[in-house]
Short mmCIF file of C-alpha atoms in Angstrom, two decimals:
data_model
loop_
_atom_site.label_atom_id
_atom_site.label_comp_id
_atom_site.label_asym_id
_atom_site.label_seq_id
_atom_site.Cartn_x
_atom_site.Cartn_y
_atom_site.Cartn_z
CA UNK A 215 0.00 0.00 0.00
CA UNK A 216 1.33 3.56 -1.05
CA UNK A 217 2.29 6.04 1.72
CA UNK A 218 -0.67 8.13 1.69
CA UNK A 219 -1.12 11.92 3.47
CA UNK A 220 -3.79 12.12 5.60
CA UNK A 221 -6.43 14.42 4.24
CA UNK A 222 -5.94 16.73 7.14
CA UNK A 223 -2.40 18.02 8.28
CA UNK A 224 -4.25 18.65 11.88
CA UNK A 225 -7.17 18.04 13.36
CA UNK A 226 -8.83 19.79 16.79
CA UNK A 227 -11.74 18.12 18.49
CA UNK A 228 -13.52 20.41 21.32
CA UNK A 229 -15.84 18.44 24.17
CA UNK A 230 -18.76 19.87 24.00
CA UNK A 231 -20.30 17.23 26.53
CA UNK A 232 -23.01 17.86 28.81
CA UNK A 233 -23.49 15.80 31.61
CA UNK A 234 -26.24 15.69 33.93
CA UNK A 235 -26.30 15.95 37.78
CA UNK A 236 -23.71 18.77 38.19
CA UNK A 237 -21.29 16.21 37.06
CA UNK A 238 -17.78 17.88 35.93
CA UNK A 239 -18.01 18.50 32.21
CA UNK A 240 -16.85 20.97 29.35
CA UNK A 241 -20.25 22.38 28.13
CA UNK A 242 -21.10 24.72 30.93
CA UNK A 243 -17.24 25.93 30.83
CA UNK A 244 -17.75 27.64 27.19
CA UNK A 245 -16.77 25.22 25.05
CA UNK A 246 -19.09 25.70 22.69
CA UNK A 247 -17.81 29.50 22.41
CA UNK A 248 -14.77 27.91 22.04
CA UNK A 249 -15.21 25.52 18.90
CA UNK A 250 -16.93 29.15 17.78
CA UNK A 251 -14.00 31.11 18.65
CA UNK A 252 -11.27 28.51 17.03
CA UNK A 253 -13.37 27.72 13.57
CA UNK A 254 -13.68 31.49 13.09
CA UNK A 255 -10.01 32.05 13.96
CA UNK A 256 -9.20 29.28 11.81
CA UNK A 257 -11.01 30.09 8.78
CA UNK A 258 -9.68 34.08 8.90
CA UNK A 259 -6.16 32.80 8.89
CA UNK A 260 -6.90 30.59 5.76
CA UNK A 261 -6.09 27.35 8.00
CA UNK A 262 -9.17 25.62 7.25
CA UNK A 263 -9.83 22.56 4.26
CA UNK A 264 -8.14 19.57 2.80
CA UNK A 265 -4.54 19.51 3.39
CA UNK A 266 -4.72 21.93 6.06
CA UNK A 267 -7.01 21.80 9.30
CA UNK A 268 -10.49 20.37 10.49
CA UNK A 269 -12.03 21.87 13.56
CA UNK A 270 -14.45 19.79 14.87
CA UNK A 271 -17.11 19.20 17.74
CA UNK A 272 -16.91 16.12 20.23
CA UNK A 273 -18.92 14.32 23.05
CA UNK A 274 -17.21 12.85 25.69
CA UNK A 275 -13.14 12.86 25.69
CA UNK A 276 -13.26 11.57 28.96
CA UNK A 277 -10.67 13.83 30.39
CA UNK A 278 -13.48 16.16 32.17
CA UNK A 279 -11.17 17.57 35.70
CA UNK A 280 -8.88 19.19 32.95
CA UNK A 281 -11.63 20.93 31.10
CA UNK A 282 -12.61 22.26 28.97
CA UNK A 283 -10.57 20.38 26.65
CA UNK A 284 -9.54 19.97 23.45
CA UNK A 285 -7.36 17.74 21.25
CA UNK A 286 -5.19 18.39 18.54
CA UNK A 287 -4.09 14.88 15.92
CA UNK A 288 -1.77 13.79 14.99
CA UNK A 289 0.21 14.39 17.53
CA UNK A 290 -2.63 13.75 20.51
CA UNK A 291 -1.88 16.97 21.65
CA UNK A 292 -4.70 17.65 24.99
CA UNK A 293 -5.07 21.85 26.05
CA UNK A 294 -7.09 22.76 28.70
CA UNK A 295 -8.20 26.40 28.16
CA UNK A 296 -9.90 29.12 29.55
CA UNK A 297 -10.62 32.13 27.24
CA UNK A 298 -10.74 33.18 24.27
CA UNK A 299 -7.11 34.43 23.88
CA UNK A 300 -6.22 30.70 25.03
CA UNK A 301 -7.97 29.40 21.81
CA UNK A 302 -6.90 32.40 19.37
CA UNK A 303 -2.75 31.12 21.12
CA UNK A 304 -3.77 27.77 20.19
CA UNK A 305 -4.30 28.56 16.87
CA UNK A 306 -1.98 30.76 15.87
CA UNK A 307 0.95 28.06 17.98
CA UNK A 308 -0.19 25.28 17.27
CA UNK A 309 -2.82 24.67 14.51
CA UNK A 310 -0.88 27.23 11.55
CA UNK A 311 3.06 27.02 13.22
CA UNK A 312 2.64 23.56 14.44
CA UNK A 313 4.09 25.26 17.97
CA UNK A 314 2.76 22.86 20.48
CA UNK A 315 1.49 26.04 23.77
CA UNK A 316 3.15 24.12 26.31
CA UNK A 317 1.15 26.59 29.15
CA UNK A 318 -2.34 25.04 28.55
CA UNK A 319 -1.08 21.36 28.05
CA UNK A 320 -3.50 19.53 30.40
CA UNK A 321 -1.81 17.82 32.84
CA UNK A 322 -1.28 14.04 31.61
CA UNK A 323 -2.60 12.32 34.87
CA UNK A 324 -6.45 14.20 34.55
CA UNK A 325 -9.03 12.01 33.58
CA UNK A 326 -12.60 12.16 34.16
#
């Protein structure tokens, strides 16, 4: 079999997981505004389509004391962030430079 590209250089999946019974999860912590915030950023910069980067929405990552969270593939990159300058960082660092932003790694021991 040929040594293929993948269709996407990167690929960012937000929790946007709701979880009922005050349970810890990502939803109520703005991730929603964040997917928003990082798809807009995204597409202004050009980073956005075949070749380049996906942005996309996820349930459960199971990682839900670090969040909100995200992940960034190939490289199974997890950021826990906060605001909206956290995602715009992310972007810029990681998704177009390919500059992993070492301050909003989510600590590797945080699970659910």
């Amino acid at each position: 079999m040929e040594n293929q590209s993948p269709y996407y250089q990167r690929h960012i999946f937000f929790c946007l997981n709701q979880r009922e019974g005050g349970e810890s999860c990502c939803a109520p912590q703005g991730a929603q505004a964040a997917f928003d915030r990082c798809k807009s950023q995204a597409k202004a910069l050009g980073l956005l389509g075949a070749g380049k980067v996906r942005v996309n929405k996820a349930g459960c990552l199971d990682r839900c004391a670090g969040g909100p969270i995200a992940v960034v593939y190939p490289e199974g990159v997890w950021y826990s962030y906060v605001d909206p300058s956290d995602i715009d960082e992310i972007v810029e660092s990681h998704l177009r430079d390919g500059v992993v932003v070492e301050r909003l790694l989510t600590p590797p021991n945080v699970g659910r």
